[in-house]
Structures are given as structure tokens and as C-alpha cells.
């Protein structure tokens, strides 16, 4: 199991793109650990983002009703289809997850997202689906260690508050950089995001985000100055 995805890439002579943030999980032990936290059943529809050569996909398939895998790298898609041709419950979509409309993916209610996310887009992906009209029931995501700590810290930050507006994030475990190929400069972390709900109907969502963005504008200024400047309001 270890180095499976790496061997697939060597066989295909494809070099991972740095611009896509491609660091593929090659440690089978970590892979099994991720799957254990997903609590999959034959009723689950799973959205996998950036499946690479399908190491995680192969583990999800026998445990879920359907997988929708979205892959941006057009070089990988034909190989992914070839390697996973035996999986009849898999749909592969060649698209940029940040550009595609979530509604076009055909996701039912209560779907799950499981992904080893490129570190450079992780927060954008999380926000995209939490803020959507049909948020997932659960997210199990591999992200950069520092990002996970910022999201789940007791100390307030803009990313933390933005995610906690919709859900409860939690760090499940850390992953050493040696578990990836190519090896990134930093360690990773697997996080769980659950108890997800769309709160747009419960308050003025735009006002909420305007206030917290203004509050974090200038770390060395007082909250009064930040809100006054950010919201263009008189101090009084």
C-alpha cells in the first residue's frame, strides 16, 4: 500500500505540478486512519476533491454508495479512469473545484466531502461548500498543519470564526511530511468539520463577515478603530 500512488506516477511518467499544490499521500497506514474517521456506509455519497491517481478513492469505493471525484489536472484524468475502471460507483469530473458550480455536481443532501486538499486552496474550498446552498453533512480533510491549528485554535482568527459560523472544526491527527510525494516543506493535519448548517437564514450573513473582517484589519489597533475604519462608521 505504501508508495502506491508514487509508483503509479512513475509508471505514467507524469511529474506532479507544483502550481496545483500536488503532494500525494503515499502512506497506507495514514490512508486507513483517514477512512476510519469517515464512518462510511452504503448510503453515503462522497465528493472527493483532487483524487490524484486514486489511492484514497479505492478505499472509499467499497464503503460508499457513490463517489464524485473532481480532478483539475487533465493529464491525470485518463490515467485515473483507466486505473479505477472497475469502480462502477465512481464518477470522475475534470474541473477546477473552485470554478465549478457546486449545483452542477449533482450532490444530494447529506453528502460527505473527503479530500487530501492542495494546501494553497484548502480554506477557499472549505468556505465554498460551507457557504453553499447544499452544504455537506461531514468533511474529513487533509490540510496544512498550520492551517488546521489556526482553524481549531482557542485563539480567535478570521479563518476560525468564518468556519465556526457554519460548523465545528476539530483536528483528528497530524501527518508527517514524509507521508507525501513529493514531500512538502511542512507537515499536514487531518481535520473533521461537522455539525454543519447554513446559517444565512438565521442572521445577516454579509453583516457578520463585514464585522469580523473589519475587526481583524489591523492587529495592533483597537477593535474600536478597526470597526470604525473597516465599516466606515463614526467612532461615536
Tab-separated table of C-alpha atoms in Angstrom:
chain	number	residue	atom	x	y	z
A	1	UNK	CA	0.000	0.000	0.000
A	2	UNK	CA	2.808	2.388	0.875
A	3	UNK	CA	4.110	4.312	-2.177
A	4	UNK	CA	1.201	3.080	-4.322
A	5	UNK	CA	0.386	6.469	-5.790
A	6	UNK	CA	4.051	7.307	-6.265
A	7	UNK	CA	4.570	4.118	-8.273
A	8	UNK	CA	1.566	4.927	-10.443
A	9	UNK	CA	3.076	8.289	-11.294
A	10	UNK	CA	6.469	6.847	-12.130
A	11	UNK	CA	4.818	4.304	-14.415
A	12	UNK	CA	2.958	7.043	-16.263
A	13	UNK	CA	5.988	9.383	-16.429
A	14	UNK	CA	3.834	12.228	-15.073
A	15	UNK	CA	5.534	14.720	-12.788
A	16	UNK	CA	3.312	16.354	-10.124
A	17	UNK	CA	2.671	20.050	-10.757
A	18	UNK	CA	3.835	22.409	-8.031
A	19	UNK	CA	1.346	25.063	-9.208
A	20	UNK	CA	-1.512	22.661	-8.450
A	21	UNK	CA	-0.164	22.006	-4.962
A	22	UNK	CA	0.142	18.302	-5.772
A	23	UNK	CA	1.537	16.410	-2.793
A	24	UNK	CA	0.052	12.943	-2.900
A	25	UNK	CA	-0.477	10.748	0.137
A	26	UNK	CA	1.595	7.571	-0.224
A	27	UNK	CA	1.385	6.153	3.304
A	28	UNK	CA	-1.162	3.360	3.513
A	29	UNK	CA	-1.364	3.494	7.301
A	30	UNK	CA	-2.425	7.147	7.210
A	31	UNK	CA	-4.889	6.339	4.434
A	32	UNK	CA	-6.601	3.663	6.528
A	33	UNK	CA	-6.717	6.016	9.501
A	34	UNK	CA	-8.493	8.684	7.440
A	35	UNK	CA	-11.074	6.177	6.224
A	36	UNK	CA	-11.794	5.052	9.782
A	37	UNK	CA	-12.846	8.585	10.746
A	38	UNK	CA	-15.168	8.924	7.729
A	39	UNK	CA	-17.750	6.469	9.141
A	40	UNK	CA	-18.872	5.493	5.645
A	41	UNK	CA	-21.947	3.440	4.828
A	42	UNK	CA	-23.604	2.189	1.656
A	43	UNK	CA	-25.983	5.173	1.861
A	44	UNK	CA	-23.215	7.769	1.558
A	45	UNK	CA	-22.466	9.876	-1.495
A	46	UNK	CA	-18.912	11.215	-1.283
A	47	UNK	CA	-17.323	14.175	-3.017
A	48	UNK	CA	-13.567	13.673	-3.353
A	49	UNK	CA	-11.542	16.709	-4.391
A	50	UNK	CA	-8.215	16.134	-6.143
A	51	UNK	CA	-8.149	12.309	-6.214
A	52	UNK	CA	-4.705	12.133	-7.828
A	53	UNK	CA	-4.172	8.572	-9.016
A	54	UNK	CA	-6.950	7.249	-6.805
A	55	UNK	CA	-5.300	5.798	-3.701
A	56	UNK	CA	-7.952	7.296	-1.393
A	57	UNK	CA	-10.699	6.702	-3.962
A	58	UNK	CA	-10.028	2.969	-3.907
A	59	UNK	CA	-10.549	2.903	-0.158
A	60	UNK	CA	-13.783	4.917	-0.310
A	61	UNK	CA	-15.429	2.982	-3.159
A	62	UNK	CA	-16.272	-0.314	-1.395
A	63	UNK	CA	-17.657	1.573	1.595
A	64	UNK	CA	-19.894	4.175	-0.113
A	65	UNK	CA	-22.873	4.283	-2.419
A	66	UNK	CA	-21.278	6.701	-4.900
A	67	UNK	CA	-18.128	8.805	-5.330
A	68	UNK	CA	-17.934	12.010	-7.334
A	69	UNK	CA	-14.247	12.804	-7.885
A	70	UNK	CA	-13.273	16.246	-9.192
A	71	UNK	CA	-9.787	16.498	-10.703
A	72	UNK	CA	-8.310	19.656	-12.235
A	73	UNK	CA	-5.194	18.140	-13.836
A	74	UNK	CA	-6.181	16.979	-17.324
A	75	UNK	CA	-3.041	14.814	-17.545
A	76	UNK	CA	-4.233	12.678	-14.651
A	77	UNK	CA	-7.884	12.164	-15.613
A	78	UNK	CA	-7.312	9.500	-18.362
A	79	UNK	CA	-4.984	7.559	-16.054
A	80	UNK	CA	-7.437	7.864	-13.179
A	81	UNK	CA	-10.232	6.491	-15.364
A	82	UNK	CA	-8.014	3.635	-16.500
A	83	UNK	CA	-6.777	2.725	-13.025
A	84	UNK	CA	-10.265	2.882	-11.499
A	85	UNK	CA	-12.305	1.473	-14.398
A	86	UNK	CA	-13.556	-1.374	-12.193
A	87	UNK	CA	-15.281	1.043	-9.779
A	88	UNK	CA	-18.854	1.241	-11.038
A	89	UNK	CA	-19.938	3.729	-8.367
A	90	UNK	CA	-17.356	6.341	-9.398
A	91	UNK	CA	-17.986	9.481	-11.465
A	92	UNK	CA	-14.908	11.482	-12.491
A	93	UNK	CA	-15.274	15.157	-13.399
A	94	UNK	CA	-12.424	17.108	-14.997
A	95	UNK	CA	-12.883	20.576	-13.492
A	96	UNK	CA	-11.401	23.181	-11.177
A	97	UNK	CA	-13.250	22.758	-7.877
A	98	UNK	CA	-13.013	26.494	-7.179
A	99	UNK	CA	-14.616	27.412	-10.512
A	100	UNK	CA	-17.282	24.765	-10.964
A	101	UNK	CA	-20.752	25.493	-9.596
A	102	UNK	CA	-21.496	23.147	-6.722
A	103	UNK	CA	-25.056	22.713	-8.014
A	104	UNK	CA	-23.737	21.129	-11.239
A	105	UNK	CA	-22.091	18.258	-9.356
A	106	UNK	CA	-25.431	16.569	-8.696
A	107	UNK	CA	-24.828	16.157	-4.985
A	108	UNK	CA	-27.746	15.015	-2.821
A	109	UNK	CA	-28.398	16.288	0.674
A	110	UNK	CA	-26.236	14.886	3.472
A	111	UNK	CA	-23.269	14.051	1.250
A	112	UNK	CA	-19.733	13.911	2.635
A	113	UNK	CA	-16.504	15.525	1.452
A	114	UNK	CA	-13.294	13.535	1.831
A	115	UNK	CA	-10.118	15.012	0.394
A	116	UNK	CA	-6.390	15.469	0.553
A	117	UNK	CA	-6.601	19.150	-0.369
A	118	UNK	CA	-3.838	21.148	-2.031
A	119	UNK	CA	-2.619	23.352	0.799
A	120	UNK	CA	-2.896	26.554	-1.239
A	121	UNK	CA	-6.661	26.237	-1.772
A	122	UNK	CA	-7.855	24.475	1.383
A	123	UNK	CA	-9.537	27.454	3.060
A	124	UNK	CA	-11.189	28.516	-0.207
A	125	UNK	CA	-12.642	25.034	-0.720
A	126	UNK	CA	-13.928	24.813	2.848
A	127	UNK	CA	-15.627	28.209	2.629
A	128	UNK	CA	-17.093	27.442	-0.814
A	129	UNK	CA	-19.000	24.405	0.420
A	130	UNK	CA	-19.902	25.657	3.881
A	131	UNK	CA	-21.409	28.803	2.389
A	132	UNK	CA	-23.272	26.956	-0.387
A	133	UNK	CA	-26.967	26.191	-0.540
A	134	UNK	CA	-26.324	22.479	-0.072
A	135	UNK	CA	-23.504	22.102	2.485
A	136	UNK	CA	-22.123	18.609	3.236
A	137	UNK	CA	-23.002	16.653	6.358
A	138	UNK	CA	-19.341	15.995	7.138
A	139	UNK	CA	-15.890	16.988	5.898
A	140	UNK	CA	-12.755	14.923	6.528
A	141	UNK	CA	-9.848	16.871	5.066
A	142	UNK	CA	-6.078	16.763	4.898
A	143	UNK	CA	-4.779	20.329	5.204
A	144	UNK	CA	-1.552	22.087	6.170
A	145	UNK	CA	-0.744	21.696	9.883
A	146	UNK	CA	-0.599	25.459	10.478
A	147	UNK	CA	-3.972	25.978	8.772
A	148	UNK	CA	-5.555	23.254	10.915
A	149	UNK	CA	-4.160	24.804	14.072
A	150	UNK	CA	-5.417	28.246	13.105
A	151	UNK	CA	-8.913	26.911	12.375
A	152	UNK	CA	-9.116	24.870	15.578
A	153	UNK	CA	-7.224	27.145	17.971
A	154	UNK	CA	-8.820	28.639	21.079
A	155	UNK	CA	-7.430	31.970	19.910
A	156	UNK	CA	-9.753	33.880	17.588
A	157	UNK	CA	-8.778	34.470	13.964
A	158	UNK	CA	-10.639	35.282	10.770
A	159	UNK	CA	-10.424	31.702	9.342
A	160	UNK	CA	-11.536	30.213	12.669
A	161	UNK	CA	-14.582	32.479	13.050
A	162	UNK	CA	-15.523	32.114	9.384
A	163	UNK	CA	-15.693	28.334	9.699
A	164	UNK	CA	-17.248	28.244	13.171
A	165	UNK	CA	-20.085	30.384	11.829
A	166	UNK	CA	-21.229	27.257	9.966
A	167	UNK	CA	-19.731	24.249	11.730
A	168	UNK	CA	-17.481	22.688	14.366
A	169	UNK	CA	-13.877	22.002	13.262
A	170	UNK	CA	-11.579	19.569	15.056
A	171	UNK	CA	-8.051	18.255	14.475
A	172	UNK	CA	-8.128	14.453	14.305
A	173	UNK	CA	-4.398	13.768	13.904
A	174	UNK	CA	-1.185	15.127	12.402
A	175	UNK	CA	0.643	13.678	9.402
A	176	UNK	CA	4.400	13.923	8.869
A	177	UNK	CA	5.560	15.373	5.546
A	178	UNK	CA	7.326	12.060	4.795
A	179	UNK	CA	3.877	10.548	4.152
A	180	UNK	CA	3.566	12.556	0.910
A	181	UNK	CA	5.167	12.557	-2.519
A	182	UNK	CA	6.663	14.910	-3.462
A	183	UNK	CA	7.495	15.717	0.164
A	184	UNK	CA	6.131	19.159	1.114
A	185	UNK	CA	8.028	21.623	3.306
A	186	UNK	CA	5.503	21.340	6.147
A	187	UNK	CA	3.531	18.636	7.963
A	188	UNK	CA	-0.159	18.057	7.396
A	189	UNK	CA	-3.176	17.503	9.609
A	190	UNK	CA	-6.453	15.683	9.120
A	191	UNK	CA	-9.404	17.728	10.326
A	192	UNK	CA	-13.057	16.964	10.853
A	193	UNK	CA	-15.722	19.573	10.144
A	194	UNK	CA	-19.167	18.515	11.368
A	195	UNK	CA	-22.480	19.836	12.710
A	196	UNK	CA	-22.699	21.843	9.506
A	197	UNK	CA	-25.643	24.101	8.844
A	198	UNK	CA	-26.364	27.029	6.570
A	199	UNK	CA	-26.970	29.960	8.910
A	200	UNK	CA	-27.787	32.518	6.244
A	201	UNK	CA	-31.448	32.338	7.241
A	202	UNK	CA	-30.703	32.985	10.908
A	203	UNK	CA	-28.842	36.293	10.674
A	204	UNK	CA	-27.436	38.866	8.264
A	205	UNK	CA	-24.535	36.822	6.875
A	206	UNK	CA	-22.988	39.722	4.966
A	207	UNK	CA	-23.033	41.946	8.048
A	208	UNK	CA	-21.450	39.206	10.176
A	209	UNK	CA	-18.499	38.766	7.811
A	210	UNK	CA	-18.125	42.520	7.323
A	211	UNK	CA	-17.799	42.964	11.093
A	212	UNK	CA	-15.239	40.189	11.665
A	213	UNK	CA	-13.164	41.233	8.644
A	214	UNK	CA	-13.104	44.783	9.947
A	215	UNK	CA	-12.193	43.554	13.420
A	216	UNK	CA	-9.049	41.820	12.133
A	217	UNK	CA	-7.941	44.584	9.740
A	218	UNK	CA	-5.057	45.914	11.826
A	219	UNK	CA	-3.856	43.606	14.642
A	220	UNK	CA	-2.121	46.430	16.530
A	221	UNK	CA	-5.096	48.757	16.600
A	222	UNK	CA	-8.030	48.694	18.999
A	223	UNK	CA	-11.274	46.990	17.991
A	224	UNK	CA	-12.948	50.399	18.039
A	225	UNK	CA	-10.531	51.817	15.465
A	226	UNK	CA	-10.756	48.721	13.289
A	227	UNK	CA	-14.559	48.696	13.227
A	228	UNK	CA	-14.770	52.427	12.647
A	229	UNK	CA	-12.355	52.246	9.718
A	230	UNK	CA	-13.493	48.909	8.271
A	231	UNK	CA	-17.215	49.635	8.429
A	232	UNK	CA	-16.806	53.331	7.606
A	233	UNK	CA	-18.646	54.389	10.756
A	234	UNK	CA	-18.108	57.317	13.094
A	235	UNK	CA	-16.371	56.275	16.328
A	236	UNK	CA	-19.342	57.513	18.376
